[in-house]
Each structure stands twice: as structure tokens, then as C-alpha cells.
Amino acid sequence: MSRAKLAPSLLNADFSDLRKAVSIIEGIADVIHLDVMDGNFVPNITFGPLIVKAVRSITSLPLDVHLMIAHPAEYIEDFVKAGADWISFHIEVTRHPGEILGLIRSHEKRAGIVLNPQTPAQRLFDYIDLVDFVLVMTVMPGFGGQRIMPEALGKVGEIKEEASRQGLQLEVEVDGGVKTENLEMVLEAGTDIVVVGSSIYAASDPRQAASDIRAIIDHHMR
Ligand code: DX5
Ligand code: ZN
């Protein structure tokens, strides 16, 4: 049984000091989760390729770029140039996810599809052979600090069953409301990568919070 990966989300970090925000998780995180929001697909605006490029310049960790935007196909190249390593977009914004997955992979980047909490796993199955990972939202996208929606976790198992039925290798990432109190439940669901935002960056001691989460993940493997 391999260890799950930790993907801290910078969404609730102090953007006035990105170097500090990244240093908090260096040596603890496996990848950095960057939440791109356009104020169109979700009712919030965060940042674009400029910030991805800035984070790229201060860390060698892989960058996991979560596109909560209405027209992802138009921006894939910009995020690739900015230094994204993993790029995921919401299946809810397109009738042609296969084309966007192909575009991401044509740049040799890891391609992911994101499912909102209410979107059934079956929506993905026609394209499951084209993804490197699936991002299962356990909150409505748009904001950090929300409560987890545990009913969405069942999709992790459904996706992994379908993947093994088709003889496919893919990872399932869970995003939203993950905290030390519910992390075991998230890992029990079969999650390979956990996104954790506010319970690290809103903590009184963010680095300690990140280390505590890392310890639970490592313990779960044994
Ligand atoms: C929400 C983002 C999540 C969020 C996670 O739309 O996709 O990545 O920042 O933050 P927490 O862990 O605070 O829910
Ligand atoms: Zn996210």
C-alpha cells in the first residue's frame, strides 16, 4: 500500500509573501495545489498564469493547477508556459473534455478532470482512459474554509473500480474541507492525493499543521 500525497492549496495563504507561504510546506508537501478562478465558472476571482509563474520561480515542487474557469481550452498553453505540471479542468464546463485532455497531454503535462460534488462519477467514464488523475471536489468550488461534503467521497471508489475494470492506472485527488479530524475518512475512501488549504494556512502554526497532516498520511500507509 503506497503513501498518499499531500497537495497544500495556497488559496488561503498570505499572498503578500508567497516565498514564506511556499517555505511553510517545503519538505512536507509532495505538490503545490494552485486554485485558478475566473469569477465566471465560480463566484470568485483568484489568479492566473502570472502567479503560477511566480510560484514556479521559487520552488521545484510540482505545480498542480486546478482550473475553475469557464473556457479552459483557451488558457492551457499559458499555464504550461507559466510552469504548471498537472492541469485539471471541470467536466461541467465542456462537452468535449477529450479534446482538452489531449491538448494538456500534447504538452507532456499530467491531465486531470475535476468533478463537482453533485456530478456523478459516471460522467467521467467515457474519458477515463484519457486522464492521468481525477480531482473529486468535496466542497462547491470557489472558496477555501468550507465544510467537507463526505457524500462525495464514494466517487473515489467508483472511479478506481472503473479504472481497474478498464485496466487503467490513474490517481484520485480529493479537494475541499480536508482537516486532521476527517483525514482518516478521506484516506480510507482510497484517496491518492489530498488537497489541504485552510487547515494549514489558517492555522496558528501553519508549518506544524502541515507536519501533523503529513504524519497522519504517513501513519495511514503502515
Ligand atoms: C476550492 C478549492 C480548494 C480549496 C481547498 O474551490 O478548489 O482547493 O482551496 O481549501 P480548503 O482545504 O480550505 O477547503
Ligand atoms: Zn482546488
mmCIF file of C-alpha atoms and ligand atoms in Angstrom:
data_model
loop_
_atom_site.group_PDB
_atom_site.id
_atom_site.type_symbol
_atom_site.label_atom_id
_atom_site.label_comp_id
_atom_site.label_asym_id
_atom_site.label_seq_id
_atom_site.Cartn_x
_atom_site.Cartn_y
_atom_site.Cartn_z
ATOM 1 C CA MET A 1 0.000 0.000 0.000
ATOM 2 C CA SER A 2 1.664 3.252 -1.066
ATOM 3 C CA ARG A 3 1.556 6.503 0.886
ATOM 4 C CA ALA A 4 -0.926 9.168 -0.230
ATOM 5 C CA LYS A 5 0.424 12.515 -1.471
ATOM 6 C CA LEU A 6 -0.144 15.894 0.196
ATOM 7 C CA ALA A 7 -1.097 18.842 -2.024
ATOM 8 C CA PRO A 8 -1.391 22.027 0.060
ATOM 9 C CA SER A 9 -3.574 24.686 -1.581
ATOM 10 C CA LEU A 10 -2.211 28.238 -1.396
ATOM 11 C CA LEU A 11 -5.711 29.722 -1.688
ATOM 12 C CA ASN A 12 -5.781 30.753 1.979
ATOM 13 C CA ALA A 13 -2.070 31.620 2.171
ATOM 14 C CA ASP A 14 -0.755 35.162 2.711
ATOM 15 C CA PHE A 15 -0.256 36.340 -0.877
ATOM 16 C CA SER A 16 1.726 39.334 0.292
ATOM 17 C CA ASP A 17 4.589 36.901 0.968
ATOM 18 C CA LEU A 18 4.487 33.959 -1.445
ATOM 19 C CA ARG A 19 8.049 32.935 -0.615
ATOM 20 C CA LYS A 20 7.046 32.457 3.015
ATOM 21 C CA ALA A 21 3.830 30.629 2.052
ATOM 22 C CA VAL A 22 5.794 28.153 -0.050
ATOM 23 C CA SER A 23 8.588 27.751 2.531
ATOM 24 C CA ILE A 24 5.948 26.670 5.105
ATOM 25 C CA ILE A 25 5.293 23.476 3.146
ATOM 26 C CA GLU A 26 8.718 22.799 1.568
ATOM 27 C CA GLY A 27 9.940 19.401 2.720
ATOM 28 C CA ILE A 28 6.392 18.374 3.727
ATOM 29 C CA ALA A 29 4.297 18.687 0.558
ATOM 30 C CA ASP A 30 4.529 16.447 -2.495
ATOM 31 C CA VAL A 31 2.949 19.013 -4.834
ATOM 32 C CA ILE A 32 1.501 22.542 -4.580
ATOM 33 C CA HIS A 33 -2.184 22.990 -5.446
ATOM 34 C CA LEU A 34 -2.970 26.299 -7.189
ATOM 35 C CA ASP A 35 -6.626 27.335 -7.434
ATOM 36 C CA VAL A 36 -7.301 29.391 -10.549
ATOM 37 C CA MET A 37 -10.735 31.058 -10.527
ATOM 38 C CA ASP A 38 -12.232 33.342 -13.207
ATOM 39 C CA GLY A 39 -15.302 34.794 -11.451
ATOM 40 C CA ASN A 40 -17.382 33.173 -14.203
ATOM 41 C CA PHE A 41 -17.430 29.423 -13.599
ATOM 42 C CA VAL A 42 -17.172 30.166 -9.863
ATOM 43 C CA PRO A 43 -18.248 33.318 -7.965
ATOM 44 C CA ASN A 44 -14.671 34.246 -7.026
ATOM 45 C CA ILE A 45 -11.551 35.516 -8.809
ATOM 46 C CA THR A 46 -8.096 34.440 -7.635
ATOM 47 C CA PHE A 47 -5.100 34.476 -10.001
ATOM 48 C CA GLY A 48 -3.799 33.319 -13.400
ATOM 49 C CA PRO A 49 -0.526 32.344 -15.126
ATOM 50 C CA LEU A 50 1.389 35.269 -13.571
ATOM 51 C CA ILE A 51 1.106 33.813 -10.068
ATOM 52 C CA VAL A 52 1.768 30.293 -11.317
ATOM 53 C CA LYS A 53 4.964 31.642 -12.910
ATOM 54 C CA ALA A 54 5.924 33.373 -9.655
ATOM 55 C CA VAL A 55 5.427 30.171 -7.643
ATOM 56 C CA ARG A 56 7.352 28.241 -10.307
ATOM 57 C CA SER A 57 10.301 30.573 -9.763
ATOM 58 C CA ILE A 58 10.503 29.889 -6.002
ATOM 59 C CA THR A 59 10.022 26.115 -5.729
ATOM 60 C CA SER A 60 10.921 22.901 -7.523
ATOM 61 C CA LEU A 61 7.774 21.128 -6.258
ATOM 62 C CA PRO A 62 5.351 20.014 -8.987
ATOM 63 C CA LEU A 63 2.542 22.543 -9.536
ATOM 64 C CA ASP A 64 -1.000 21.128 -9.549
ATOM 65 C CA VAL A 65 -3.094 23.775 -11.309
ATOM 66 C CA HIS A 66 -6.847 23.451 -10.682
ATOM 67 C CA LEU A 67 -8.707 25.478 -13.340
ATOM 68 C CA MET A 68 -12.078 26.690 -12.081
ATOM 69 C CA ILE A 69 -12.626 28.642 -15.275
ATOM 70 C CA ALA A 70 -15.336 28.616 -17.958
ATOM 71 C CA HIS A 71 -13.045 28.317 -21.013
ATOM 72 C CA PRO A 72 -10.030 26.191 -20.010
ATOM 73 C CA ALA A 73 -9.008 25.216 -23.572
ATOM 74 C CA GLU A 74 -8.112 28.854 -24.314
ATOM 75 C CA TYR A 75 -5.602 29.031 -21.447
ATOM 76 C CA ILE A 76 -3.854 25.631 -21.344
ATOM 77 C CA GLU A 77 -0.826 26.920 -23.218
ATOM 78 C CA ASP A 78 -0.472 29.949 -20.931
ATOM 79 C CA PHE A 79 -0.444 27.728 -17.854
ATOM 80 C CA VAL A 80 2.010 25.319 -19.447
ATOM 81 C CA LYS A 81 4.341 28.246 -20.231
ATOM 82 C CA ALA A 82 3.898 29.523 -16.643
ATOM 83 C CA GLY A 83 5.239 26.209 -15.321
ATOM 84 C CA ALA A 84 2.189 24.052 -14.497
ATOM 85 C CA ASP A 85 2.951 20.317 -14.209
ATOM 86 C CA TRP A 86 -0.557 18.965 -13.563
ATOM 87 C CA ILE A 87 -3.538 20.742 -15.145
ATOM 88 C CA SER A 88 -7.137 19.881 -14.264
ATOM 89 C CA PHE A 89 -10.387 21.428 -15.508
ATOM 90 C CA HIS A 90 -14.057 20.918 -14.624
ATOM 91 C CA ILE A 91 -16.066 18.456 -16.699
ATOM 92 C CA GLU A 92 -19.069 20.728 -16.092
ATOM 93 C CA VAL A 93 -17.711 23.422 -18.469
ATOM 94 C CA THR A 94 -17.335 21.416 -21.669
ATOM 95 C CA ARG A 95 -18.986 18.844 -23.913
ATOM 96 C CA HIS A 96 -15.547 17.888 -25.285
ATOM 97 C CA PRO A 97 -13.312 17.001 -22.323
ATOM 98 C CA GLY A 98 -11.338 14.583 -24.502
ATOM 99 C CA GLU A 99 -10.032 17.425 -26.658
ATOM 100 C CA ILE A 100 -8.852 19.440 -23.660
ATOM 101 C CA LEU A 101 -7.218 16.376 -22.096
ATOM 102 C CA GLY A 102 -5.429 15.760 -25.395
ATOM 103 C CA LEU A 103 -4.235 19.371 -25.503
ATOM 104 C CA ILE A 104 -2.787 19.115 -21.979
ATOM 105 C CA ARG A 105 -1.076 15.824 -22.782
ATOM 106 C CA SER A 106 0.302 17.215 -26.057
ATOM 107 C CA HIS A 107 2.407 19.441 -23.785
ATOM 108 C CA GLU A 108 3.524 16.366 -21.802
ATOM 109 C CA LYS A 109 1.718 17.571 -18.659
ATOM 110 C CA ARG A 110 -0.457 15.442 -16.350
ATOM 111 C CA ALA A 111 -4.085 15.858 -17.416
ATOM 112 C CA GLY A 112 -6.941 15.796 -14.917
ATOM 113 C CA ILE A 113 -10.720 16.107 -14.899
ATOM 114 C CA VAL A 114 -12.497 17.710 -11.924
ATOM 115 C CA LEU A 115 -15.956 16.600 -10.725
ATOM 116 C CA ASN A 116 -18.133 18.912 -8.646
ATOM 117 C CA PRO A 117 -19.776 17.292 -5.606
ATOM 118 C CA GLN A 118 -23.093 16.723 -7.432
ATOM 119 C CA THR A 119 -21.530 15.445 -10.670
ATOM 120 C CA PRO A 120 -21.780 11.639 -10.823
ATOM 121 C CA ALA A 121 -18.572 9.675 -11.427
ATOM 122 C CA GLN A 122 -20.221 8.096 -14.494
ATOM 123 C CA ARG A 123 -19.920 11.472 -16.345
ATOM 124 C CA LEU A 124 -16.189 10.758 -16.468
ATOM 125 C CA PHE A 125 -16.243 7.155 -17.637
ATOM 126 C CA ASP A 126 -16.233 7.876 -21.403
ATOM 127 C CA TYR A 127 -12.952 9.807 -20.949
ATOM 128 C CA ILE A 128 -11.394 7.862 -18.075
ATOM 129 C CA ASP A 129 -8.775 6.367 -20.403
ATOM 130 C CA LEU A 130 -7.552 9.870 -21.272
ATOM 131 C CA VAL A 131 -6.881 11.167 -17.749
ATOM 132 C CA ASP A 132 -3.807 10.870 -15.538
ATOM 133 C CA PHE A 133 -5.820 11.858 -12.450
ATOM 134 C CA VAL A 134 -9.316 12.785 -11.317
ATOM 135 C CA LEU A 135 -9.991 15.613 -8.854
ATOM 136 C CA VAL A 136 -13.077 14.874 -6.727
ATOM 137 C CA MET A 137 -14.469 18.066 -5.143
ATOM 138 C CA THR A 138 -15.760 17.632 -1.599
ATOM 139 C CA VAL A 139 -16.892 21.272 -1.452
ATOM 140 C CA MET A 140 -18.580 23.526 -4.013
ATOM 141 C CA PRO A 141 -15.649 25.180 -5.833
ATOM 142 C CA GLY A 142 -14.892 28.842 -5.181
ATOM 143 C CA PHE A 143 -13.686 29.216 -1.616
ATOM 144 C CA GLY A 144 -11.426 27.632 0.963
ATOM 145 C CA GLY A 145 -12.520 27.005 4.546
ATOM 146 C CA GLN A 146 -15.798 25.223 3.726
ATOM 147 C CA ARG A 147 -17.123 22.086 5.436
ATOM 148 C CA ILE A 148 -16.377 18.776 3.717
ATOM 149 C CA MET A 149 -19.243 17.039 1.883
ATOM 150 C CA PRO A 150 -18.447 13.389 2.789
ATOM 151 C CA GLU A 151 -21.157 12.040 0.475
ATOM 152 C CA ALA A 152 -18.888 12.928 -2.469
ATOM 153 C CA LEU A 153 -16.149 10.570 -1.230
ATOM 154 C CA GLY A 154 -17.992 7.482 -2.560
ATOM 155 C CA LYS A 155 -16.914 8.569 -6.047
ATOM 156 C CA VAL A 156 -13.271 7.809 -5.222
ATOM 157 C CA GLY A 157 -14.040 4.076 -5.051
ATOM 158 C CA GLU A 158 -16.350 4.174 -8.071
ATOM 159 C CA ILE A 159 -13.640 5.817 -10.186
ATOM 160 C CA LYS A 160 -10.930 3.399 -9.048
ATOM 161 C CA GLU A 161 -13.201 0.393 -9.709
ATOM 162 C CA GLU A 162 -13.926 1.620 -13.248
ATOM 163 C CA ALA A 163 -10.229 2.336 -13.834
ATOM 164 C CA SER A 164 -9.195 -1.184 -12.766
ATOM 165 C CA ARG A 165 -12.093 -2.649 -14.806
ATOM 166 C CA GLN A 166 -10.550 -0.932 -17.842
ATOM 167 C CA GLY A 167 -7.007 -1.855 -16.753
ATOM 168 C CA LEU A 168 -6.062 1.799 -16.323
ATOM 169 C CA GLN A 169 -3.571 3.469 -13.991
ATOM 170 C CA LEU A 170 -4.885 6.752 -12.563
ATOM 171 C CA GLU A 171 -4.798 8.643 -9.281
ATOM 172 C CA VAL A 172 -7.748 10.198 -7.458
ATOM 173 C CA GLU A 173 -7.272 13.547 -5.703
ATOM 174 C CA VAL A 174 -9.770 14.915 -3.141
ATOM 175 C CA ASP A 175 -10.194 18.657 -2.702
ATOM 176 C CA GLY A 176 -12.144 20.645 -0.172
ATOM 177 C CA GLY A 177 -12.692 20.731 3.588
ATOM 178 C CA VAL A 178 -9.983 18.187 4.419
ATOM 179 C CA LYS A 179 -8.801 18.557 8.020
ATOM 180 C CA THR A 180 -6.952 16.460 10.597
ATOM 181 C CA GLU A 181 -10.356 15.396 12.019
ATOM 182 C CA ASN A 182 -11.610 13.911 8.727
ATOM 183 C CA LEU A 183 -8.326 12.976 7.031
ATOM 184 C CA GLU A 184 -8.533 9.268 8.014
ATOM 185 C CA MET A 185 -12.018 9.088 6.428
ATOM 186 C CA VAL A 186 -10.678 10.718 3.251
ATOM 187 C CA LEU A 187 -7.754 8.285 3.097
ATOM 188 C CA GLU A 188 -9.998 5.278 3.877
ATOM 189 C CA ALA A 189 -12.017 6.188 0.755
ATOM 190 C CA GLY A 190 -8.912 5.258 -1.292
ATOM 191 C CA THR A 191 -7.700 8.804 -1.983
ATOM 192 C CA ASP A 192 -4.223 9.058 -3.540
ATOM 193 C CA ILE A 193 -3.693 12.820 -3.239
ATOM 194 C CA VAL A 194 -5.256 15.099 -0.608
ATOM 195 C CA VAL A 195 -5.624 18.844 -1.086
ATOM 196 C CA VAL A 196 -5.453 20.789 2.156
ATOM 197 C CA GLY A 197 -5.839 24.562 2.220
ATOM 198 C CA SER A 198 -7.206 26.478 5.176
ATOM 199 C CA SER A 199 -6.444 23.863 7.815
ATOM 200 C CA ILE A 200 -2.780 24.538 7.021
ATOM 201 C CA TYR A 201 -2.717 28.230 6.118
ATOM 202 C CA ALA A 202 -5.388 29.441 8.556
ATOM 203 C CA ALA A 203 -3.756 27.527 11.423
ATOM 204 C CA SER A 204 -1.919 29.470 14.158
ATOM 205 C CA ASP A 205 1.229 27.491 13.271
ATOM 206 C CA PRO A 206 0.870 26.534 9.583
ATOM 207 C CA ARG A 207 4.081 24.514 9.388
ATOM 208 C CA GLN A 208 3.085 22.479 12.456
ATOM 209 C CA ALA A 209 -0.371 21.936 10.951
ATOM 210 C CA ALA A 210 1.205 20.731 7.702
ATOM 211 C CA SER A 211 3.535 18.383 9.619
ATOM 212 C CA ASP A 212 0.597 16.976 11.626
ATOM 213 C CA ILE A 213 -1.273 16.236 8.400
ATOM 214 C CA ARG A 214 1.837 14.681 6.855
ATOM 215 C CA ALA A 215 2.186 12.421 9.930
ATOM 216 C CA ILE A 216 -1.420 11.179 9.644
ATOM 217 C CA ILE A 217 -0.904 10.416 5.946
ATOM 218 C CA ASP A 218 2.361 8.538 6.599
ATOM 219 C CA HIS A 219 0.839 6.638 9.525
ATOM 220 C CA HIS A 220 -2.144 5.587 7.395
ATOM 221 C CA MET A 221 0.175 3.765 4.981
ATOM 222 C CA ARG A 222 1.578 1.414 7.679
HETATM 223 C C1 DX5 B 1 -11.931 25.417 -3.577
HETATM 224 C C2 DX5 B 1 -10.543 24.941 -3.982
HETATM 225 C C3 DX5 B 1 -9.892 24.107 -2.919
HETATM 226 C C4 DX5 B 1 -9.757 24.855 -1.611
HETATM 227 C C5 DX5 B 1 -9.258 23.912 -0.546
HETATM 228 O O1 DX5 B 1 -12.623 25.859 -4.725
HETATM 229 O O2 DX5 B 1 -10.603 24.141 -5.134
HETATM 230 O O3 DX5 B 1 -8.600 23.700 -3.374
HETATM 231 O O4 DX5 B 1 -8.844 25.893 -1.744
HETATM 232 O O5 DX5 B 1 -9.232 24.670 0.615
HETATM 233 P P1 DX5 B 1 -9.792 24.034 1.969
HETATM 234 O O6 DX5 B 1 -8.826 22.902 2.278
HETATM 235 O O7 DX5 B 1 -9.706 25.175 2.930
HETATM 236 O O8 DX5 B 1 -11.188 23.561 1.694
HETATM 237 ZN ZN ZN B 2 -8.662 23.245 -5.713
#
